[in-house]
mmCIF file of C-alpha atoms in Angstrom:
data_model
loop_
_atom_site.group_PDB
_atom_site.id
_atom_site.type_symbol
_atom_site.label_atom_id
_atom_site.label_comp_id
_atom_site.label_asym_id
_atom_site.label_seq_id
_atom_site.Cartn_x
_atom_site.Cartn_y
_atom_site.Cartn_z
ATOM 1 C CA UNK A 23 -36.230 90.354 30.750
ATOM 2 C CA UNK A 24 -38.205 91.956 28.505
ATOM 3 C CA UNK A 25 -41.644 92.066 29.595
ATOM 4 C CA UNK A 26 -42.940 92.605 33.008
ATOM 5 C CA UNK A 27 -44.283 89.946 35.446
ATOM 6 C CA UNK A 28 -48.284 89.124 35.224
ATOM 7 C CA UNK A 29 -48.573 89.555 31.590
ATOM 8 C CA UNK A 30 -51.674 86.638 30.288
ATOM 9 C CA UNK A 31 -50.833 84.476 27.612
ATOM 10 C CA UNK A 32 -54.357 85.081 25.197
ATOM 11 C CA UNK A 33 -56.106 81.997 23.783
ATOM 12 C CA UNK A 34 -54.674 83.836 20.462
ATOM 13 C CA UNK A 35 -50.980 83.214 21.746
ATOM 14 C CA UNK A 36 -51.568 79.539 22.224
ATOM 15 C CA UNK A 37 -49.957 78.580 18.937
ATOM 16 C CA UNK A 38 -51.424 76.358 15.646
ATOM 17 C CA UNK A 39 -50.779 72.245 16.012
ATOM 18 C CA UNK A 40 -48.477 70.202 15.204
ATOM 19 C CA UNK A 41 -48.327 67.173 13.202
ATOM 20 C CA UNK A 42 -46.108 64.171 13.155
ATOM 21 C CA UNK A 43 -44.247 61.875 10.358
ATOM 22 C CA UNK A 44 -44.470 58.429 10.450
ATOM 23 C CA UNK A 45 -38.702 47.903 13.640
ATOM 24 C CA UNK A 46 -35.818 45.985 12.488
ATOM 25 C CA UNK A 47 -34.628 43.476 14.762
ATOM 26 C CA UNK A 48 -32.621 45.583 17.002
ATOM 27 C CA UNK A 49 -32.872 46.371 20.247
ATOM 28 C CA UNK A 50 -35.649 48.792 20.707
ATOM 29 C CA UNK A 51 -34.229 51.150 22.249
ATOM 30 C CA UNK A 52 -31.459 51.635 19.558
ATOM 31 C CA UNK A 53 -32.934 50.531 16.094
ATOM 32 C CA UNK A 54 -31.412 51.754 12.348
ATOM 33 C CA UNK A 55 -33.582 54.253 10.794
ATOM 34 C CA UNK A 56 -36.016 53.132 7.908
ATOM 35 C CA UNK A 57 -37.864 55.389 5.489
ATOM 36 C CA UNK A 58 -40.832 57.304 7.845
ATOM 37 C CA UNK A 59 -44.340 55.635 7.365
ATOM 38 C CA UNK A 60 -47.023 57.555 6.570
ATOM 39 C CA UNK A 61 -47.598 60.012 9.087
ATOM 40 C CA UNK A 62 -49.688 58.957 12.038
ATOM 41 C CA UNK A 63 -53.895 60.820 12.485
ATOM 42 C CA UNK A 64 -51.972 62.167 15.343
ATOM 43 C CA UNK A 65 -52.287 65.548 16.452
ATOM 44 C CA UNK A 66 -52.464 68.117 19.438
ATOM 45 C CA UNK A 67 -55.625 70.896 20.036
ATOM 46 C CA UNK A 68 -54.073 73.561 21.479
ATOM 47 C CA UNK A 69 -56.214 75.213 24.289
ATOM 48 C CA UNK A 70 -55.596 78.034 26.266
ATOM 49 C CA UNK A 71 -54.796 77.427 29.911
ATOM 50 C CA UNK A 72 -58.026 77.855 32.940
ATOM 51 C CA UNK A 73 -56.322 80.828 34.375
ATOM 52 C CA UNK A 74 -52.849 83.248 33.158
ATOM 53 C CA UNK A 75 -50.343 82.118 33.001
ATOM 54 C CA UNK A 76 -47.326 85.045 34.035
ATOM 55 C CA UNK A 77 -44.546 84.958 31.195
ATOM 56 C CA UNK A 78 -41.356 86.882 30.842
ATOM 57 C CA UNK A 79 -40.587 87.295 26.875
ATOM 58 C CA UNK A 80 -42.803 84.258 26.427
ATOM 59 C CA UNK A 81 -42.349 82.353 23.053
ATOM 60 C CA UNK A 82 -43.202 82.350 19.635
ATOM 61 C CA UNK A 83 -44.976 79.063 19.054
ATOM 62 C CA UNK A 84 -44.721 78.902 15.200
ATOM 63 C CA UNK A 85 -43.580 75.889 14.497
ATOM 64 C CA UNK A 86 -42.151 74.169 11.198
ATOM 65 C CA UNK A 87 -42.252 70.913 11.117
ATOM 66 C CA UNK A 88 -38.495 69.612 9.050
ATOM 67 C CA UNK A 89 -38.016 66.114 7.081
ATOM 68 C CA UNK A 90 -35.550 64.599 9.543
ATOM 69 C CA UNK A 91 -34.040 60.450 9.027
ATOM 70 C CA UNK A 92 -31.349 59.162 11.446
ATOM 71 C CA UNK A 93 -29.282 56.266 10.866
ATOM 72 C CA UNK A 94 -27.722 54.340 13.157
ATOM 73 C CA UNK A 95 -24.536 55.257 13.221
ATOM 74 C CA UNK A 96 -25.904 58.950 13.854
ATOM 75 C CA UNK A 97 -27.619 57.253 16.987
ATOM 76 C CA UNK A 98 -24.086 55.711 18.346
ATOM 77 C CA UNK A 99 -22.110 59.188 17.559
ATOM 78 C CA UNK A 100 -23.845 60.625 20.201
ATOM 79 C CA UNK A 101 -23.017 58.879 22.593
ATOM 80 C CA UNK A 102 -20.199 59.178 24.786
ATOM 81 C CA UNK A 103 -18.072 57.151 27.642
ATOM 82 C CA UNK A 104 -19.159 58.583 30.876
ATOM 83 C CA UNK A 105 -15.667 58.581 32.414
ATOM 84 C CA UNK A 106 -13.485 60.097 29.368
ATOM 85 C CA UNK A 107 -16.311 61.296 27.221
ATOM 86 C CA UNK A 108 -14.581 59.521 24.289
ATOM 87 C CA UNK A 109 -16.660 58.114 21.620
ATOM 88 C CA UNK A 110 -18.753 54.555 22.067
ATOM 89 C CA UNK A 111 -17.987 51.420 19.625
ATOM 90 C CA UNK A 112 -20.426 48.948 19.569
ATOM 91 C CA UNK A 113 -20.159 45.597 19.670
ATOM 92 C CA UNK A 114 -22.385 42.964 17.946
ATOM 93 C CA UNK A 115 -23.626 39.274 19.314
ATOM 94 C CA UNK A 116 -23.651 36.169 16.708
ATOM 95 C CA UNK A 117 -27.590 37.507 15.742
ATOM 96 C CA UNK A 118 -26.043 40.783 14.219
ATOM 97 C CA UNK A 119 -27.751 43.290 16.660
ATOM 98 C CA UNK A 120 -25.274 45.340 19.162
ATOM 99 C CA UNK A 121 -24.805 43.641 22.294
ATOM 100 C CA UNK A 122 -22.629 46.643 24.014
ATOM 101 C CA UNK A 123 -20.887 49.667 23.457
ATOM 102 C CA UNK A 124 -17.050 49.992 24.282
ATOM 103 C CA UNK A 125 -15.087 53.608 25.211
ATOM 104 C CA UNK A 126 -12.777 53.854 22.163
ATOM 105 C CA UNK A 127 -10.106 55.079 24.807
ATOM 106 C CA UNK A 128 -10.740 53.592 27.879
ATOM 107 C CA UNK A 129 -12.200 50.663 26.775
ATOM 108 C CA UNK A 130 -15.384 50.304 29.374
ATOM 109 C CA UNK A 131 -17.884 47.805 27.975
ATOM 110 C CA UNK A 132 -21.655 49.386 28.847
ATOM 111 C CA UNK A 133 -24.150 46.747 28.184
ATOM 112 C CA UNK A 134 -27.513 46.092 26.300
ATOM 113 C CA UNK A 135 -29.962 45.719 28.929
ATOM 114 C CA UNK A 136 -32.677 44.780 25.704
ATOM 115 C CA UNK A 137 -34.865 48.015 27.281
ATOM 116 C CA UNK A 138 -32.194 50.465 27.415
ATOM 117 C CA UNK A 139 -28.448 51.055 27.605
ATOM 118 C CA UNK A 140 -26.548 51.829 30.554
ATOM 119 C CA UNK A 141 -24.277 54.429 30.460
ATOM 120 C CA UNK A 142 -23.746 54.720 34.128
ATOM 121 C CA UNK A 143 -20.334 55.175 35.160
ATOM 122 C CA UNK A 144 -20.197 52.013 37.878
ATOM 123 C CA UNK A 145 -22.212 49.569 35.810
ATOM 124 C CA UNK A 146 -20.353 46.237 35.475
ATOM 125 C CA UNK A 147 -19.699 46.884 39.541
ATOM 126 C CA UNK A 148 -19.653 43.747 41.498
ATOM 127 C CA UNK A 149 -18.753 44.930 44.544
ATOM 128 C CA UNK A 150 -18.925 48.901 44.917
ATOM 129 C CA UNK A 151 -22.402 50.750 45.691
ATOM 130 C CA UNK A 152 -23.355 53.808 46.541
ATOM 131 C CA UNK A 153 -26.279 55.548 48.120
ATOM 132 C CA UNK A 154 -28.781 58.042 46.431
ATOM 133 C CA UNK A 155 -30.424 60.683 47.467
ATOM 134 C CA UNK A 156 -34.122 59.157 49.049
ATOM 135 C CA UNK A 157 -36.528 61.185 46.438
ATOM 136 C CA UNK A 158 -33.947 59.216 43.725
ATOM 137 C CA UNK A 159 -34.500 55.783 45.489
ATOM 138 C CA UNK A 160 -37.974 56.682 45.302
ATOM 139 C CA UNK A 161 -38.172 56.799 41.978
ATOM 140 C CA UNK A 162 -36.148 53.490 40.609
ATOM 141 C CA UNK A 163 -38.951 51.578 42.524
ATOM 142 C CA UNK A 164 -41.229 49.492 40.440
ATOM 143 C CA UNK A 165 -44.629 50.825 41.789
ATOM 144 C CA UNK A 166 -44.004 54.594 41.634
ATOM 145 C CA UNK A 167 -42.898 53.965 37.924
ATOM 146 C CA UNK A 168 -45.854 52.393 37.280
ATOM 147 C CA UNK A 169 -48.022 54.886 39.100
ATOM 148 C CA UNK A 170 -46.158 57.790 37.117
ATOM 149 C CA UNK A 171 -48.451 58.150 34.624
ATOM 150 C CA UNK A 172 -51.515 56.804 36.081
ATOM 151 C CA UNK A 173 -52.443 59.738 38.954
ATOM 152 C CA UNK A 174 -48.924 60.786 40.308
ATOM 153 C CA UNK A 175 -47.497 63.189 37.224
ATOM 154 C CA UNK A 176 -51.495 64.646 37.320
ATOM 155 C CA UNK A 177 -51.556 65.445 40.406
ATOM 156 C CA UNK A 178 -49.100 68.229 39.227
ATOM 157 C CA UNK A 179 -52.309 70.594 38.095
ATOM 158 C CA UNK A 180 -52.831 71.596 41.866
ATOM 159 C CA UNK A 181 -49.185 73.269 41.775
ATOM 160 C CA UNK A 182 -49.864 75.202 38.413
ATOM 161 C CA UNK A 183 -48.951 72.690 35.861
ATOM 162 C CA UNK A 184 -51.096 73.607 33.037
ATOM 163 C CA UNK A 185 -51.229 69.959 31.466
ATOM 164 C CA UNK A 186 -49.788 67.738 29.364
ATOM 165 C CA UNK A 187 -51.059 69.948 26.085
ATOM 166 C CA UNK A 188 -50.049 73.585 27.383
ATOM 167 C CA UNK A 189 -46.861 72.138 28.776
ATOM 168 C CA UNK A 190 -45.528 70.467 25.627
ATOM 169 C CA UNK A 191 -46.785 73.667 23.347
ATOM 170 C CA UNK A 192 -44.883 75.694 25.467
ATOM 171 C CA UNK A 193 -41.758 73.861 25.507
ATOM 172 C CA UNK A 194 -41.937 73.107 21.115
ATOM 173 C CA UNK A 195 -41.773 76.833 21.089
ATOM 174 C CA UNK A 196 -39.097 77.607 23.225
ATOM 175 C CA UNK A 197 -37.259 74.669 21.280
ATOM 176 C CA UNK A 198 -37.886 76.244 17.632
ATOM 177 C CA UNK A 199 -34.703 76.878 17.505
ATOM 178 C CA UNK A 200 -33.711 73.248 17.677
ATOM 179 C CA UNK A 201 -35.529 71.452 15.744
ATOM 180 C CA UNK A 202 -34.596 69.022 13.141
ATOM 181 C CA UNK A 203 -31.554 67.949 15.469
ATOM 182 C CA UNK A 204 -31.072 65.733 18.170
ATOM 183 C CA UNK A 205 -32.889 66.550 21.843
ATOM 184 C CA UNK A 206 -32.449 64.772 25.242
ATOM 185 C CA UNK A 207 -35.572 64.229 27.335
ATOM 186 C CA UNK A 208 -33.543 64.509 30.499
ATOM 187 C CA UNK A 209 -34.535 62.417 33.559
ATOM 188 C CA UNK A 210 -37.388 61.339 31.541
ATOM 189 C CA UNK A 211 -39.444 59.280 33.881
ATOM 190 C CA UNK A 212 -41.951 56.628 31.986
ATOM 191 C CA UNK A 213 -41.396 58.689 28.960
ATOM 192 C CA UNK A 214 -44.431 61.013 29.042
ATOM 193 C CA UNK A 215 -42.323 63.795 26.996
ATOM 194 C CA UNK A 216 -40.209 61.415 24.992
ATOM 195 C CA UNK A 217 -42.996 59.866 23.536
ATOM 196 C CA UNK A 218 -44.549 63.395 22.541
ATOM 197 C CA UNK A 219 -41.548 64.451 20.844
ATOM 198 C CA UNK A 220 -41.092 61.633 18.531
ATOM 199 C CA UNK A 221 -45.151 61.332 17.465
ATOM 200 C CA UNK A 222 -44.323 64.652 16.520
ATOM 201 C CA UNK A 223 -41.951 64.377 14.300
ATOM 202 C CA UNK A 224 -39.679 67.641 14.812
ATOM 203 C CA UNK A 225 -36.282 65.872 15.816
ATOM 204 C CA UNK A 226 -33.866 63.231 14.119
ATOM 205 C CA UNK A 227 -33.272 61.733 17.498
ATOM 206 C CA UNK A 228 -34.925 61.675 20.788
ATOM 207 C CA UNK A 229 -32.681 60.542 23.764
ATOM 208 C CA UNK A 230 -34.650 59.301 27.031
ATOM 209 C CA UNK A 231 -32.709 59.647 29.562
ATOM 210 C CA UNK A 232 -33.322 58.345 33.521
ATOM 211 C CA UNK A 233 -31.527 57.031 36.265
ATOM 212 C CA UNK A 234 -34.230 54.573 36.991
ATOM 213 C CA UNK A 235 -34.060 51.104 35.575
ATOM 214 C CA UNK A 236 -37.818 50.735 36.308
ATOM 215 C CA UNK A 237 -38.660 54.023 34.681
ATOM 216 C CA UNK A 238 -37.004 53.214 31.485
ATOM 217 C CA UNK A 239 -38.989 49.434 31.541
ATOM 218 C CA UNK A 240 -41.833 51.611 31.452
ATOM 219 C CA UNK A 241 -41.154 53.818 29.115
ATOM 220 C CA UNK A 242 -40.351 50.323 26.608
ATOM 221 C CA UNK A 243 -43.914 49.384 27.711
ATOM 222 C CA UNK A 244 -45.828 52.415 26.688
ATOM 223 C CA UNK A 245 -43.756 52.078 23.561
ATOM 224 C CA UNK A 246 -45.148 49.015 22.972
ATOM 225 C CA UNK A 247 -48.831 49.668 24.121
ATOM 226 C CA UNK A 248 -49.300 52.772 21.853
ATOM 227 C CA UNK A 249 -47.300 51.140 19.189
ATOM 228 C CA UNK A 250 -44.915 54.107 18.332
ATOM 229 C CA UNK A 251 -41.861 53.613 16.364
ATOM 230 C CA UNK A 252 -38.529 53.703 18.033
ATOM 231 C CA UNK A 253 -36.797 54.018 14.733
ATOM 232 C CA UNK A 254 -35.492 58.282 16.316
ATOM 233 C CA UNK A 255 -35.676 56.871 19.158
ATOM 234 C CA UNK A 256 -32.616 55.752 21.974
ATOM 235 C CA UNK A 257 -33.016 54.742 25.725
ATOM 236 C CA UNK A 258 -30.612 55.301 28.025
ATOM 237 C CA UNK A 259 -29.612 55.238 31.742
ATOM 238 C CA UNK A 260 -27.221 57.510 32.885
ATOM 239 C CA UNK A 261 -26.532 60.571 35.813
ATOM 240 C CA UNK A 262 -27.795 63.533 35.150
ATOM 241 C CA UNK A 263 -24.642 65.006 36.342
ATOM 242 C CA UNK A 264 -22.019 62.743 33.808
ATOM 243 C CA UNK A 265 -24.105 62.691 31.104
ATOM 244 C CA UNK A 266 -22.839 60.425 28.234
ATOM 245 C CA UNK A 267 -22.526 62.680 25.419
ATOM 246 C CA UNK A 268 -19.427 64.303 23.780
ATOM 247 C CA UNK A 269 -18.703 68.092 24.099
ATOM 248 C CA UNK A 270 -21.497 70.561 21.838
ATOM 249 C CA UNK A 271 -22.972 67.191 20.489
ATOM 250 C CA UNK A 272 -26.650 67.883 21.643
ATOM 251 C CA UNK A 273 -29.146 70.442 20.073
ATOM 252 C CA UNK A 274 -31.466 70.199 22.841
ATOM 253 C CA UNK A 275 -32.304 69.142 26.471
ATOM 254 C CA UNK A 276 -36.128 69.284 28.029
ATOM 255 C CA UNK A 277 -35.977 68.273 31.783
ATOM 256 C CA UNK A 278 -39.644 68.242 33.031
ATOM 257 C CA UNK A 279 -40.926 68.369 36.407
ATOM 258 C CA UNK A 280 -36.968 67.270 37.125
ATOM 259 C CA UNK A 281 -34.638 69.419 38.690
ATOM 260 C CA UNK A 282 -35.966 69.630 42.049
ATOM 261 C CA UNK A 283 -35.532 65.858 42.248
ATOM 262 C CA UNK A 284 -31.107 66.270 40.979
ATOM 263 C CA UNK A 285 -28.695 65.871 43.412
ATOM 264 C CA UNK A 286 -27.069 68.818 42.209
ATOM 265 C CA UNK A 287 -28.691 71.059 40.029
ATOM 266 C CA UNK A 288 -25.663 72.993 39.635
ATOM 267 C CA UNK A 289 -23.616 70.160 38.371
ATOM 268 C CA UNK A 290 -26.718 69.185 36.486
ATOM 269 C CA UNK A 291 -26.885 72.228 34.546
ATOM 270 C CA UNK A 292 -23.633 72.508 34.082
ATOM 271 C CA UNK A 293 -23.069 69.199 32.398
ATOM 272 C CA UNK A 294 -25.989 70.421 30.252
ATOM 273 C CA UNK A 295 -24.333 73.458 29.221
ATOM 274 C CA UNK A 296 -21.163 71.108 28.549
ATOM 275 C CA UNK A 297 -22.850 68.848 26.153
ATOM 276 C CA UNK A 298 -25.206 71.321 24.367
ATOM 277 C CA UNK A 299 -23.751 73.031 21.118
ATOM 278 C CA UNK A 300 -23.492 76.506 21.112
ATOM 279 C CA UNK A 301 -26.975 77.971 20.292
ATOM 280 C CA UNK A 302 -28.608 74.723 21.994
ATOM 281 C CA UNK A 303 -31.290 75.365 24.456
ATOM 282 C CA UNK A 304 -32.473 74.173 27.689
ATOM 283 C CA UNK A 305 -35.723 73.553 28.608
ATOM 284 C CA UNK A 306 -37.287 72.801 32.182
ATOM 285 C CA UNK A 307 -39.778 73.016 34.742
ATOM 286 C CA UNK A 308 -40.381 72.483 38.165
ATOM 287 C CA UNK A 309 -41.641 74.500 41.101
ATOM 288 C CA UNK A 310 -41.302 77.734 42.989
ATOM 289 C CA UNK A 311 -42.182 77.455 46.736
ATOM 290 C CA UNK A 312 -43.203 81.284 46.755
ATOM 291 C CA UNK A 313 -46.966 81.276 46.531
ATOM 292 C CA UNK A 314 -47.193 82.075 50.171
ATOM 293 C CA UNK A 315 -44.531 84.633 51.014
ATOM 294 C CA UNK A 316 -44.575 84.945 54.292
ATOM 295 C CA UNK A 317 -43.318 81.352 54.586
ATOM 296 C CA UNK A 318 -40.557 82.671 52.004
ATOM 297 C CA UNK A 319 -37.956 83.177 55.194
ATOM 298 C CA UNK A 320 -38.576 79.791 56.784
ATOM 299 C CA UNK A 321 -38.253 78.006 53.611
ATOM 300 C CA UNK A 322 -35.077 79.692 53.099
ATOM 301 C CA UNK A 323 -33.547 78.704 56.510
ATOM 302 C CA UNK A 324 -34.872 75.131 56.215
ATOM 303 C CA UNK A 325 -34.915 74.514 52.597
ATOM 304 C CA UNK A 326 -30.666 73.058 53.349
ATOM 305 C CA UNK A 327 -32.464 70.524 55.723
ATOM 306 C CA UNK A 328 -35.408 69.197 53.555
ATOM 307 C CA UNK A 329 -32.645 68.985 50.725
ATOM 308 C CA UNK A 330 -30.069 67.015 53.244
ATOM 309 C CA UNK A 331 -32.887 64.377 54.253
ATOM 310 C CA UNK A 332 -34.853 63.863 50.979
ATOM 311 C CA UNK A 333 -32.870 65.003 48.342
ATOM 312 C CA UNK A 334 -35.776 67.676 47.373
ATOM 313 C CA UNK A 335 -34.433 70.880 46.293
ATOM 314 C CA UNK A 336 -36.541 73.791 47.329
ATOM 315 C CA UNK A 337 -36.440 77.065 44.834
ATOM 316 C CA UNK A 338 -37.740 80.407 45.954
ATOM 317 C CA UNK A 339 -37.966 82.283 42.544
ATOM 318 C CA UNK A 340 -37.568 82.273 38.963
ATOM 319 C CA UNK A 341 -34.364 84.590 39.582
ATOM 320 C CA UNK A 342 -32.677 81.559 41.388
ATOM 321 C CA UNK A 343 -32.775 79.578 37.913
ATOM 322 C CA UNK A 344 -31.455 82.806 36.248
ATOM 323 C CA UNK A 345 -28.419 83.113 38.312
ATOM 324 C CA UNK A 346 -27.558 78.968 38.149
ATOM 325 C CA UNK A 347 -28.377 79.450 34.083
ATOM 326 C CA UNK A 348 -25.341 82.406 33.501
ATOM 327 C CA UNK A 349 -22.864 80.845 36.042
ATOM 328 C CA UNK A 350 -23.095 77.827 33.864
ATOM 329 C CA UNK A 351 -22.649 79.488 30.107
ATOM 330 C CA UNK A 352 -26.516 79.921 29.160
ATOM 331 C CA UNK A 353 -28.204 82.867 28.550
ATOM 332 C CA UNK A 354 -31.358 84.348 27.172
ATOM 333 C CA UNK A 355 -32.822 83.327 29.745
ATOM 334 C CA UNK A 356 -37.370 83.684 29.396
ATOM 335 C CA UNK A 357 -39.824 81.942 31.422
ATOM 336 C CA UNK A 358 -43.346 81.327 32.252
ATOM 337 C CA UNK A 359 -45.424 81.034 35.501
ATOM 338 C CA UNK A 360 -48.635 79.786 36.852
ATOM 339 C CA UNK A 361 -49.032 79.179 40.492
ATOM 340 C CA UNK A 362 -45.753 78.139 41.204
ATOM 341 C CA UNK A 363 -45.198 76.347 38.004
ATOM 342 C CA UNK A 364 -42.284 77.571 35.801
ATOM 343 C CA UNK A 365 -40.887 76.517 32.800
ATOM 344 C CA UNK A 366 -38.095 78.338 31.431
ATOM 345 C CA UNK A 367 -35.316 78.101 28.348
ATOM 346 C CA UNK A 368 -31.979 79.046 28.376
ATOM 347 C CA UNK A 369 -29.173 78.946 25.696
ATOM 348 C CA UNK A 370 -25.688 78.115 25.113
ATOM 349 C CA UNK A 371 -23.961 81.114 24.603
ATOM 350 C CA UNK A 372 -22.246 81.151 21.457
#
């Protein structure tokens, strides 16, 4: 890494804002694109954060914003059969808008749930289940979906998180590279992020992604309630770990305040690396349990337990992401840190 631990990002560093650009009778959550409205008074004032924020080669946050218009047909080629990763054909009802989307090989139907699609690999079960990890149950329940965004995701600030502002700044610059192309907002939650990145205007297609059905409803709400235009955007349910996308089809993948909630951030990250093209970046953050090092050892003995019984994965520094980033194919790896807040990048190696 190129520059040492400790180094403060200035109030200089904390880059200029952005601004945005910008419904048929398709589902919402996968609409054909019209011509962008006139952009939106929609904008972000950059601030620098309360207190430093450590950084290893932190980014350049010169953005430019591109002229970007998906179609539909550019929303369905990204998507993918969960079992074969063979392309998806949809399927339309008598009313003309797509009803389902079929595996061109194996022939799997994955249905329109009218909020989002699911891409799971056991939907259409009847009599198989399986059980989740408890931090995942907790999270496909109604109330801590709707609580999300209303006191749980701030709550975040007494960990490090540096805001919604800082944290989406941050991420837009380690994304540069990406933009104009398609990004998922992996394990997306109510939306927060996938929201932000289509006011803004900087990708053809932003892909919300979660495992919870209730999460996804209220993402569609907030869509609704703030009236922003789905036309770049598609919702989908699927496992982080078999995500529904075809080999090098993605430019992008943001996972905030996520992995420590996976079932396997290795397999995770790996199926990221899969589906990203090469030169396509990752994007996370979570938290580092090594404010208070003494408790470093006993964390590190018990962290296998805590993981075991709630499905929390404990990480003990920023080199731990490092490692699982190369042994899955990305590199460059830069980060930041405040309290034990991180967000780092990675890319797919060429």
């Amino acid at each position: 890494m190129a520059a040492a631990l400790g180094t403060a990002i200035t109030p200089a560093e904390a880059a200029a804002p952005f601004a945005p650009r910008g419904n048929n009778r398709r589902p919402r959550h996968l609409v054909a694109a019209s011509r962008s409205q006139a952009a939106p008074a929609w904008r972000f004032v950059l601030r620098a954060c309360a207190s430093p924020i450590a950084t290893a080669d932190a980014p350049d946050e010169t953005v430019t914003e591109p002229s970007v218009e998906p179609a539909l047909e550019t929303k369905l080629s990204k998507l993918a059969c969960p079992i074969c990763y063979c392309p998806l054909v949809g399927a339309s009802d008598q009313s003309g808008d797509t009803s389902s989307l079929e595996c061109s090989s194996c022939k799997k139907v994955y249905p329109n749930k009218q909020d989002y699609w699911d891409l799971t690999v056991a939907v259409g079960s009847t009599e198989y289940s399986e059980s989740m990890p408890a931090i995942t149950e907790l999270f496909r329940t109604p109330l801590v979906s709707f609580l999300y965004e209303r006191g749980w995701r701030q709550n975040f600030r007494w960990g490090g998180f540096p805001g919604l502002e800082r944290e989406f700044e941050t991420a837009i610059a380690y994304l540069k590279p990406t933009i104009g192309g398609t990004i998922v907002d992996a394990s997306c939650g109510s939306g927060l992020f996938s929201r932000l990145f289509v006011k803004s205007g900087l990708y053809s297609l932003v892909v919300a992604l979660d495992f919870s059905e209730n999460m996804l409803k209220q993402c569609n709400e907030y869509l609704r309630q703030e009236s922003i235009s789905d036309e770049r955007l598609a919702l989908v349910r699927a496992d982080i770990s078999r995500l529904p996308f075809m080999n090098g089809s993605i430019d992008a993948v943001y996972a905030g305040a996520a992995i420590h909630c996976w079932p396997s951030p290795a397999c995770a990250v790996a199926e990221i690396s899969r589906v990203l093209r090469p030169g396509g970046v990752l994007v996370a953050s979570t938290f580092v349990a090594d404010v208070i090092p003494p408790a470093i050892p006993l964390l590190r003995i018990g962290r296998p337990y805590i993981s075991q019984i709630t499905g929390y994965n404990t990480f003990l520094s920023e080199v731990e992401f490092e490692d699982l980033c190369k042994a899955c194919g990305l590199v460059d790896f830069k980060f930041v840190r405040n309290g034990s807040y991180i967000m780092f990048s990675a890319t797919k190696a060429n």
